[in-house]
Tab-separated table of C-alpha atoms in Angstrom:
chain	number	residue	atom	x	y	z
A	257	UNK	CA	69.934	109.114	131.399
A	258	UNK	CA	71.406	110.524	134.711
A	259	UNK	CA	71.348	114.317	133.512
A	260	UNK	CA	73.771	115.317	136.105
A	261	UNK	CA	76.926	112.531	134.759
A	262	UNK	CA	78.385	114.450	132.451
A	263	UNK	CA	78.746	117.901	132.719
A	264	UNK	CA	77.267	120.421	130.060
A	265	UNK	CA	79.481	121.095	126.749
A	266	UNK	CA	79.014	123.532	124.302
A	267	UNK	CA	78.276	122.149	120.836
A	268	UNK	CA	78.944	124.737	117.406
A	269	UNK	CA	77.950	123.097	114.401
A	270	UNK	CA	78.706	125.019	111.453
A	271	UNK	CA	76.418	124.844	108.105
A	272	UNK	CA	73.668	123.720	110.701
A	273	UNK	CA	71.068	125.471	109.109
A	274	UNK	CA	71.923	123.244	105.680
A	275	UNK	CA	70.415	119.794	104.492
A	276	UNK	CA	73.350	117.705	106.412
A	277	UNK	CA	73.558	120.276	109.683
A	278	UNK	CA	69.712	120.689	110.263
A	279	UNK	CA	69.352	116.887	110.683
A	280	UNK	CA	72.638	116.643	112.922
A	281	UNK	CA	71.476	119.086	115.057
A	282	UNK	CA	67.479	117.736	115.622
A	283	UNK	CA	68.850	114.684	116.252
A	284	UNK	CA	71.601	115.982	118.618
A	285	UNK	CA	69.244	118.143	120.181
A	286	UNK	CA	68.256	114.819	122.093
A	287	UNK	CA	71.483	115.425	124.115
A	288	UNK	CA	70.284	116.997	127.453
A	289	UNK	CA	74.072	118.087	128.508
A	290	UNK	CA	74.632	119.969	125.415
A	291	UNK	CA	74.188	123.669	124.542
A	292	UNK	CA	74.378	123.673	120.866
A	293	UNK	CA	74.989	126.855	118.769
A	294	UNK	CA	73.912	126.964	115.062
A	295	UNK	CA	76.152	128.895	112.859
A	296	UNK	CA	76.304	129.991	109.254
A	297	UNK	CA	77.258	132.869	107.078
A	298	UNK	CA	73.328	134.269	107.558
A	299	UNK	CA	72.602	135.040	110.903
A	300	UNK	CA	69.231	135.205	110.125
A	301	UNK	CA	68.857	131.542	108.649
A	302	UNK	CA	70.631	130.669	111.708
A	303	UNK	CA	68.297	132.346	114.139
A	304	UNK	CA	65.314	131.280	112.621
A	305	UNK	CA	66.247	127.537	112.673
A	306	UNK	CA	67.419	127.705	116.161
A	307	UNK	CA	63.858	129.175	117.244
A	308	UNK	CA	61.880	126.657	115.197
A	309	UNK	CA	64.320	123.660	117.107
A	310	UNK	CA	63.855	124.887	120.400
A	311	UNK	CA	59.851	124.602	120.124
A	312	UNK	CA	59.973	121.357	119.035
A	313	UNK	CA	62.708	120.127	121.632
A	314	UNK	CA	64.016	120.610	125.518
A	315	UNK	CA	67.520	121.940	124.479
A	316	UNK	CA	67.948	125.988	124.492
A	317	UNK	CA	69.847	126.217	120.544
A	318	UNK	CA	71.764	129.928	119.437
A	319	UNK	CA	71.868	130.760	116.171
A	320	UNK	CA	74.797	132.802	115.373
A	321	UNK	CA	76.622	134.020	111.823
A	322	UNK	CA	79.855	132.768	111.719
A	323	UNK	CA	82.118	132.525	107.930
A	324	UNK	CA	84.865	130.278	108.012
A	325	UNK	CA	86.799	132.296	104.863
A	326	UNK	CA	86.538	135.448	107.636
A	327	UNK	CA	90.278	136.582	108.480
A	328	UNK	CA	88.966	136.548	112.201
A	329	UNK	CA	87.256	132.861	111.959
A	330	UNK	CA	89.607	131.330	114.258
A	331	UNK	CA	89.666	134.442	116.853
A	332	UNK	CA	85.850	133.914	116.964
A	333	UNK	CA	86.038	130.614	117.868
A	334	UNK	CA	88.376	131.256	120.829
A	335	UNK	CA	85.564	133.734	122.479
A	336	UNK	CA	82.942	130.968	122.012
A	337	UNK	CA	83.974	128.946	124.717
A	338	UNK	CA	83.491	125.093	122.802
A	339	UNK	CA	84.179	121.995	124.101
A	340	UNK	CA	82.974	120.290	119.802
A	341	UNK	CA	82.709	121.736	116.919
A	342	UNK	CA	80.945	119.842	113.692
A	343	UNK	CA	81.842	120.918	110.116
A	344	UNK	CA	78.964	120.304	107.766
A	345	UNK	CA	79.931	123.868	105.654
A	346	UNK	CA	80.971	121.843	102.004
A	347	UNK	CA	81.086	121.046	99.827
A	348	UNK	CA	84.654	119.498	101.454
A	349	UNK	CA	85.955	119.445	97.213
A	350	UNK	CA	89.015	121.431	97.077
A	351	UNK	CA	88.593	123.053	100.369
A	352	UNK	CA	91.119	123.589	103.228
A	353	UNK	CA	91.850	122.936	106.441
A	354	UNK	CA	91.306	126.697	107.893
A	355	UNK	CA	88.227	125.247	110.014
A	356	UNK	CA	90.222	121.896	111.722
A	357	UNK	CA	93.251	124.436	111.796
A	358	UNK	CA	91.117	127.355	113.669
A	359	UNK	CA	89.632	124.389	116.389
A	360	UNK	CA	93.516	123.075	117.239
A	361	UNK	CA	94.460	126.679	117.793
A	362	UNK	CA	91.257	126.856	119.606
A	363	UNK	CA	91.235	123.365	121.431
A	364	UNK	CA	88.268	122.280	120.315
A	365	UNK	CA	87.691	118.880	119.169
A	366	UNK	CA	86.474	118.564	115.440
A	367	UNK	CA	84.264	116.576	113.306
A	368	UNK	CA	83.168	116.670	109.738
A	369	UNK	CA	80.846	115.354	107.365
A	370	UNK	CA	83.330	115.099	104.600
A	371	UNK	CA	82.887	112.200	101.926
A	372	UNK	CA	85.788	114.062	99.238
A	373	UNK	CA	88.639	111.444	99.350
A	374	UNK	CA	91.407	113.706	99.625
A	375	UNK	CA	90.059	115.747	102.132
A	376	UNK	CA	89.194	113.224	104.192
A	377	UNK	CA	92.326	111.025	103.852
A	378	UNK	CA	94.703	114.409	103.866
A	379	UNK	CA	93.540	115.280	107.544
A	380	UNK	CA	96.123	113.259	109.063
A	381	UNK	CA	98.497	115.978	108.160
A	382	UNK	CA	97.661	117.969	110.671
A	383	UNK	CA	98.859	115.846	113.445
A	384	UNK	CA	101.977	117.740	112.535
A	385	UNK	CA	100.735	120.205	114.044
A	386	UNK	CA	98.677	118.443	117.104
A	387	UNK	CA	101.501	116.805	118.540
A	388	UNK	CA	101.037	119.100	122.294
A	389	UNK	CA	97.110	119.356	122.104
A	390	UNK	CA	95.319	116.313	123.471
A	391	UNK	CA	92.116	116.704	121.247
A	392	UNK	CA	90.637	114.559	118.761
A	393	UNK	CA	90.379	116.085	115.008
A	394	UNK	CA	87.860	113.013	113.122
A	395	UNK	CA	87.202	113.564	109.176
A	396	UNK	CA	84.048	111.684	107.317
A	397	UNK	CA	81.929	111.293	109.868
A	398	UNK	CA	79.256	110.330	106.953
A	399	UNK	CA	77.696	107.504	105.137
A	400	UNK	CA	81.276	107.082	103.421
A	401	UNK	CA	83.412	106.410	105.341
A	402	UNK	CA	81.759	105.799	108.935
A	403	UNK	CA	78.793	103.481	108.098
A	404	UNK	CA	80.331	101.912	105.316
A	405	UNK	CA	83.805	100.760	107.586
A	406	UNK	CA	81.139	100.073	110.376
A	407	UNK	CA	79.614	97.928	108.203
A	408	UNK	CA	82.820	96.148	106.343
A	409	UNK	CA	84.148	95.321	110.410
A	410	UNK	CA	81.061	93.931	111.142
A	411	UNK	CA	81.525	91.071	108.774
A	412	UNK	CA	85.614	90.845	109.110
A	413	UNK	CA	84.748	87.884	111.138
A	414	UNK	CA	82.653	85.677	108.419
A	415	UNK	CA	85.750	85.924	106.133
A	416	UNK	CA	89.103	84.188	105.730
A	417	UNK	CA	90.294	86.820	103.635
A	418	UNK	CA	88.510	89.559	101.630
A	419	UNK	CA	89.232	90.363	98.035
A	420	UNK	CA	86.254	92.543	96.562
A	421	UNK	CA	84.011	95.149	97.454
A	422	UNK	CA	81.088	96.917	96.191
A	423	UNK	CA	79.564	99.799	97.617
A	424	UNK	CA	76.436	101.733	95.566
A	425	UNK	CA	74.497	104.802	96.921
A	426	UNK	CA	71.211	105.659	95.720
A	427	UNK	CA	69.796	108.774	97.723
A	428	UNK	CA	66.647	109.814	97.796
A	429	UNK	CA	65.870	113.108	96.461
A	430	UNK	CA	65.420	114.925	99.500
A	431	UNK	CA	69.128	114.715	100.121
A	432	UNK	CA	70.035	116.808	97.224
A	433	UNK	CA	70.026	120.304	98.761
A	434	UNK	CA	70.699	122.865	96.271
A	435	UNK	CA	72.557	124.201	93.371
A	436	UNK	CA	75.533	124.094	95.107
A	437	UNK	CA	75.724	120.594	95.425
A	438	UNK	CA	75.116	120.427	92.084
A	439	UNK	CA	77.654	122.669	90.955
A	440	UNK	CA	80.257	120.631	92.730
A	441	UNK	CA	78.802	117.198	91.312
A	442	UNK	CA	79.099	118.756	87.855
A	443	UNK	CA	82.748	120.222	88.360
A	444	UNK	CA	83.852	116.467	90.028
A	445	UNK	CA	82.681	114.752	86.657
A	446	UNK	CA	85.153	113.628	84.478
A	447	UNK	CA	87.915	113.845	86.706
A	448	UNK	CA	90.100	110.508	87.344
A	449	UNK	CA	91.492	108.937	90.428
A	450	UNK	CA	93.018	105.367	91.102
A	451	UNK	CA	90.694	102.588	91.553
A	452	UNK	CA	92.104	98.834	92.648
A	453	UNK	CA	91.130	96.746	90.531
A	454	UNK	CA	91.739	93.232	89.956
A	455	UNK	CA	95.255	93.480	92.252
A	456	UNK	CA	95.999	96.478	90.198
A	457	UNK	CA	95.751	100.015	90.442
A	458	UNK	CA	93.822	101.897	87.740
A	459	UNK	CA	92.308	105.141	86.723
A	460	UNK	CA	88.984	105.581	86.445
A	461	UNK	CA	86.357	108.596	85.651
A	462	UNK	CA	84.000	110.211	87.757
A	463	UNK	CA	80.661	109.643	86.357
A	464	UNK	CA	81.410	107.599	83.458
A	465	UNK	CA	80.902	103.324	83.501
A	466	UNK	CA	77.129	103.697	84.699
A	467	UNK	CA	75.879	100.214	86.115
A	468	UNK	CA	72.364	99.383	87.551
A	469	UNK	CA	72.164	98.894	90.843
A	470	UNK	CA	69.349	96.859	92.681
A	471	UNK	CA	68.599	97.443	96.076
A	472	UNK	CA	65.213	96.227	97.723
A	473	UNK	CA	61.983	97.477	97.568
A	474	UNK	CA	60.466	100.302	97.385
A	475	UNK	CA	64.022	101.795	96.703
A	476	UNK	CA	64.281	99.134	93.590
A	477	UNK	CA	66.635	99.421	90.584
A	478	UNK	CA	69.031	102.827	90.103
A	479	UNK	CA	71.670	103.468	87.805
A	480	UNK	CA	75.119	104.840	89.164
A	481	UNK	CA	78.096	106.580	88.121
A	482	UNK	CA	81.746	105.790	89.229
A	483	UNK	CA	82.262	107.681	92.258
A	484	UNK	CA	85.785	108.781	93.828
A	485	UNK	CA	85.209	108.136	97.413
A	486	UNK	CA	87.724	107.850	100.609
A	487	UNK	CA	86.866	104.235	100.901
A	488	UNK	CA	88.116	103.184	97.685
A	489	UNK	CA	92.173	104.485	99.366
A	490	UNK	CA	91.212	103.504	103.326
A	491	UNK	CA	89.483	100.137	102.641
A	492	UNK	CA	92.849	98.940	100.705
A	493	UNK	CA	95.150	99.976	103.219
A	494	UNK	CA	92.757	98.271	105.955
A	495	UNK	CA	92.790	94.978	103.941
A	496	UNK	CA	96.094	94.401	102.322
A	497	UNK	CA	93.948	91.081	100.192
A	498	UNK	CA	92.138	93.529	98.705
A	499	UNK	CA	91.949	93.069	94.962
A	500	UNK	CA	88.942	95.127	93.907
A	501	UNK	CA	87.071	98.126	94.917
A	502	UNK	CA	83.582	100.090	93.348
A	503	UNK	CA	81.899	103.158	94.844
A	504	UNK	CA	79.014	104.269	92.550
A	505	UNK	CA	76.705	106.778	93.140
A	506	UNK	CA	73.265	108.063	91.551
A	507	UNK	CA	71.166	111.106	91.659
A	508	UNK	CA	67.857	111.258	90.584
A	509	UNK	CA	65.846	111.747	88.007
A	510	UNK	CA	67.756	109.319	85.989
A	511	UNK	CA	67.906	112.369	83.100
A	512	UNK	CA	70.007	113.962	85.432
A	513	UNK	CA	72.333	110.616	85.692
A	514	UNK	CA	72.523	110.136	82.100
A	515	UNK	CA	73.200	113.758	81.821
A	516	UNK	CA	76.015	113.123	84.155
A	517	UNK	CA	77.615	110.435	82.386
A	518	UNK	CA	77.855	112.477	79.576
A	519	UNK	CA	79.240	115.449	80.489
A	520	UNK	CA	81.907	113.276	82.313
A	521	UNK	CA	82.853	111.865	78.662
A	522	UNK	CA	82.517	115.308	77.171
A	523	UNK	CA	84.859	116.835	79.697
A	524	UNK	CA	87.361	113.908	79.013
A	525	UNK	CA	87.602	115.574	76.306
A	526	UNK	CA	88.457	119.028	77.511
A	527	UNK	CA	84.760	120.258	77.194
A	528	UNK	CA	85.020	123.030	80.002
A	529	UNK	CA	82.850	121.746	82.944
A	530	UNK	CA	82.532	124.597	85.498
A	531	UNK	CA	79.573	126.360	84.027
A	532	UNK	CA	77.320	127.461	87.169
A	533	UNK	CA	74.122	128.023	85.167
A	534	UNK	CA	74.019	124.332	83.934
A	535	UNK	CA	74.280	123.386	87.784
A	536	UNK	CA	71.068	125.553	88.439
A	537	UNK	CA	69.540	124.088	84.959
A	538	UNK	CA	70.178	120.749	86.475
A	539	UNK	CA	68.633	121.277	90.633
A	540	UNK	CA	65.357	122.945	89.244
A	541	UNK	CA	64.645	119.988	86.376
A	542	UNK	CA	65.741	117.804	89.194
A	543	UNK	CA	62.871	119.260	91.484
A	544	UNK	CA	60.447	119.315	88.744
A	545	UNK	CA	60.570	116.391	87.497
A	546	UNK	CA	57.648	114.029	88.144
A	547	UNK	CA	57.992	110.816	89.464
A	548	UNK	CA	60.698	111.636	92.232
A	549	UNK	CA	61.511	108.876	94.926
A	550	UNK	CA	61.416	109.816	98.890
A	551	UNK	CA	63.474	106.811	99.120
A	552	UNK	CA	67.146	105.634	99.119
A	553	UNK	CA	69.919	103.593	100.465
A	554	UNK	CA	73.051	102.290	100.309
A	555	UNK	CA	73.906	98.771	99.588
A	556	UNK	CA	77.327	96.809	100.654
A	557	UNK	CA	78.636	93.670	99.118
A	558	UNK	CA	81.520	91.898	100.373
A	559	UNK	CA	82.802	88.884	99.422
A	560	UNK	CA	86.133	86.289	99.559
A	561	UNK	CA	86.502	83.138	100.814
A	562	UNK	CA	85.138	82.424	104.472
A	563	UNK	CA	86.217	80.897	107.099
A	564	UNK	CA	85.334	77.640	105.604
A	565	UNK	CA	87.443	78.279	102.861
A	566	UNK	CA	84.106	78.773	100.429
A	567	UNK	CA	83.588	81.682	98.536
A	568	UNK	CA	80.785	83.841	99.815
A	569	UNK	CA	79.368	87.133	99.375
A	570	UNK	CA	77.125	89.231	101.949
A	571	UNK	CA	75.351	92.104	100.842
A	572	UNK	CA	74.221	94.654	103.663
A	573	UNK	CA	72.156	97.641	102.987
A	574	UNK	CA	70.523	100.222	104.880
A	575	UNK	CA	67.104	101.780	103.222
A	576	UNK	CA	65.766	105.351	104.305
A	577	UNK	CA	61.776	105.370	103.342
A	578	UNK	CA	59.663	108.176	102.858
A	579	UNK	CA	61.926	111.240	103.002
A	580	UNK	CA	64.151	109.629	105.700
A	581	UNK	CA	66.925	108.750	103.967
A	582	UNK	CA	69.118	111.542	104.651
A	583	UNK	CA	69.132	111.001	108.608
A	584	UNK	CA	70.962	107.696	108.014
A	585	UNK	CA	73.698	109.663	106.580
A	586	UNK	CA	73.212	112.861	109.672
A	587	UNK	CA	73.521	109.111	112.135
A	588	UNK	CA	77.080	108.963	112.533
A	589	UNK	CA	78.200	112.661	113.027
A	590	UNK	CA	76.004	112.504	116.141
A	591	UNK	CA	76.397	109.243	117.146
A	592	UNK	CA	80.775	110.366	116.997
A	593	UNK	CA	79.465	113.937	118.983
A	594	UNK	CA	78.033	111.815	121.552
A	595	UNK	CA	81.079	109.690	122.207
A	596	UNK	CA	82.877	112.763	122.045
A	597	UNK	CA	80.225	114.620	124.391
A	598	UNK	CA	80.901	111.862	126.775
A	599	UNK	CA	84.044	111.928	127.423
A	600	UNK	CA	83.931	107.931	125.656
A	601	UNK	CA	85.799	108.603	122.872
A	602	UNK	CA	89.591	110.685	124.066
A	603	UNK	CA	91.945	109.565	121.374
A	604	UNK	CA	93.728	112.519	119.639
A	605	UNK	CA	95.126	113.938	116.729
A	606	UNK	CA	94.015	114.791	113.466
A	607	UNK	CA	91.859	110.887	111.957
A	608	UNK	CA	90.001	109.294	109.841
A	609	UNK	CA	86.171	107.704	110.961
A	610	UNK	CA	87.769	104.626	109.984
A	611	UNK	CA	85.666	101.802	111.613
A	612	UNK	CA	85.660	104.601	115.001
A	613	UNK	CA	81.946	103.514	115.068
A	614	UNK	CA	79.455	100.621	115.350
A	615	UNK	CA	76.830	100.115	113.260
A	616	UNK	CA	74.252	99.971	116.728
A	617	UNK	CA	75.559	102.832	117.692
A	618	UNK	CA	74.456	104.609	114.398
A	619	UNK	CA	71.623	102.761	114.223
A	620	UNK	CA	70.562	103.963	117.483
A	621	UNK	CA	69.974	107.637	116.496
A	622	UNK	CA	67.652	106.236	113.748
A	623	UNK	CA	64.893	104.282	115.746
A	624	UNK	CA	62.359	107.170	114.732
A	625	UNK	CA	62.402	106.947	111.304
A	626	UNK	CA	61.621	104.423	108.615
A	627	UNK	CA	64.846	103.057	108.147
A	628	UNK	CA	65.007	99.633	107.861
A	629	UNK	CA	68.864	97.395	107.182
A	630	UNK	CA	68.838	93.696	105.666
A	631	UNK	CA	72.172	91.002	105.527
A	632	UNK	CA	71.700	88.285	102.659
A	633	UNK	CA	74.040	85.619	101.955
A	634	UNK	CA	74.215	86.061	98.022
A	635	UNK	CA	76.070	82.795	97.177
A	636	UNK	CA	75.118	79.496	97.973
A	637	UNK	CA	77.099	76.708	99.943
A	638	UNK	CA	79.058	74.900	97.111
């Protein structure tokens, strides 16, 4: 790469020191014309990353401590002088807009990792308020829904029309970072949202109808939960033929997954769910417990009637082997801060990662790691 065509940009990515932000920022720390600042509520945290990042790479990383619930967030931001700035502080579940809201009053373009549906969908409300500031604002830059639309474009062309879809997520447990992921998994369960199925919309549960999912080797079988996901509102709208949608999801051990079904039928029943020590209960059995994977994936079926007018169905998946899994889901936040780096990428206004990305150029951040993707035709010519 010619070092001096684009000029250098300052890069902030908030929560970097966490599961999601450490693995954007090694990988983005490839970027030669990028200063990146690492910034959390612990300085500390922050500094130590950045000095364990710059012996292992040529970039120059700051660590700084930076809380977005401050009253001065957004005047902070204005002295740091950013060209990007990439939210990975969640969980994104009932949170606001103060960090997208602090970058437009800042003129910074934004990116998150957000897979919570309403969050992600919702950000197109603040183009209200973008209408004289030509930056870009992009939501979900994460497995769900960057890769997954990435991946349902990418096959468009093999159909005649689409009418179901199917995606499952099995992570590995390296991806689960801490308790509070946990306490927001446990808070989600039970709760309903509308589902398309069968031409119709329905509710369904978080957690509850677990199914077995079977993705290749070494990942093999998983079972999943029903999983609220911005896909299952974005994928409709893309494909008016649409009849049916699934997102399911599973954590390991499969205890914990059982456990989760459950308490998603107990707190159908008005069992209160928001009890923090069952959260921490749950992340230390989950770390004990013997037998844990290093792998995962995420598996894609789409099918409908091709352009031969027979019914098919193509199942994609993506598998992350030996701890690696969770860069496949750090892949498209950098692969969208590169285009955004750039200059390649100049749309504004506050978006969706809606099918914004390929799947080479996510793919291309990942030829380091054992991550390996597969396509199989599932149904047979007739």
């Amino acid at each position: 790469m010619d070092l001096f065509k684009y000029p250098i940009k300052r890069a902030l990515i908030l929560g970097g020191y966490g599961t999601m932000g450490s693995h954007i920022a090694r990988l983005l720390s490839s970027e030669p014309n990028c200063q990146l600042l690492i910034a959390g509520r612990n300085r500390h945290k922050a500094e130590q990353f950045c000095s364990a990042l710059n012996a292992k790479s040529n970039t120059v990383c700051r660590g700084l401590g930076l809380d977005y619930k401050a009253p001065d967030f957004a005047a902070q931001l204005k002295t740091l002088d950013l060209d990007l700035l990439i939210h990975c502080a969640g969980p994104f579940r009932q949170q606001h807009y103060r960090v997208a809201e602090a970058c437009i009053a800042a003129a910074i373009a934004y990116i998150d990792i957000a897979d919570n549906r309403r969050y992600v969908c919702d950000i197109v409300r603040l183009n209200s308020i973008t209408k004289t500031i030509s930056i870009p604002l992009i939501s979900g830059t994460g497995s769900l829904p960057a890769l997954s639309s990435a991946v349902l474009k990418s096959f468009a062309g093999k159909f005649n029309k689409i009418d179901t879809l199917a995606i499952q997520v099995a992570p590995a447990q390296a991806i689960i970072a801490g308790p509070t992921t946990y306490m927001s998994t446990f808070e989600a369960r039970g709760e309903t949202y509308p589902k398309l199925q069968q031409g119709r919309w329905r509710e369904a549960c978080n957690g509850k109808q677990l199914c077995k999912a079977s993705l290749a080797h070494p990942v093999g079988h998983r079972w999943l939960g029903n999983c609220d996901a911005p896909d299952l509102e974005l994928a409709p709208q893309s494909i008016p033929e649409l009849q049916s949608i699934d997102c399911a999801v599973g954590l390991q051990p499969w205890p914990l997954q059982l456990g989760l079904n459950l308490w998603a039928k107990s707190a159908r029943l008005g069992t209160p769910t928001h009890r923090p020590w069952i959260a921490k209960l749950g992340h230390k059995l989950a770390r004990l417990w013997p037998g844990i994977s290093p792998h995962g994936g995420l598996l894609i079926d789409i099918s409908g009637l091709s352009v031969s007018g027979i019914k098919r169905t193509w199942r994609w998946q993506i598998l992350g082997l030996n701890g690696d899994a969770p860069w496949i889901a750090a892949a498209p936040a950098v692969a969208m801060a590169r285009k955004l780096l750039h200059g390649d990428f100049q749309q504004p206004g506050a978006q969706v990662c809606w099918q914004l990305l390929t799947i080479d150029e996510m793919l291309a951040e990942l030829t380091e790691f054992a991550v390996v993707t597969s396509v199989a035709q599932l149904t047979k010519p007739q």
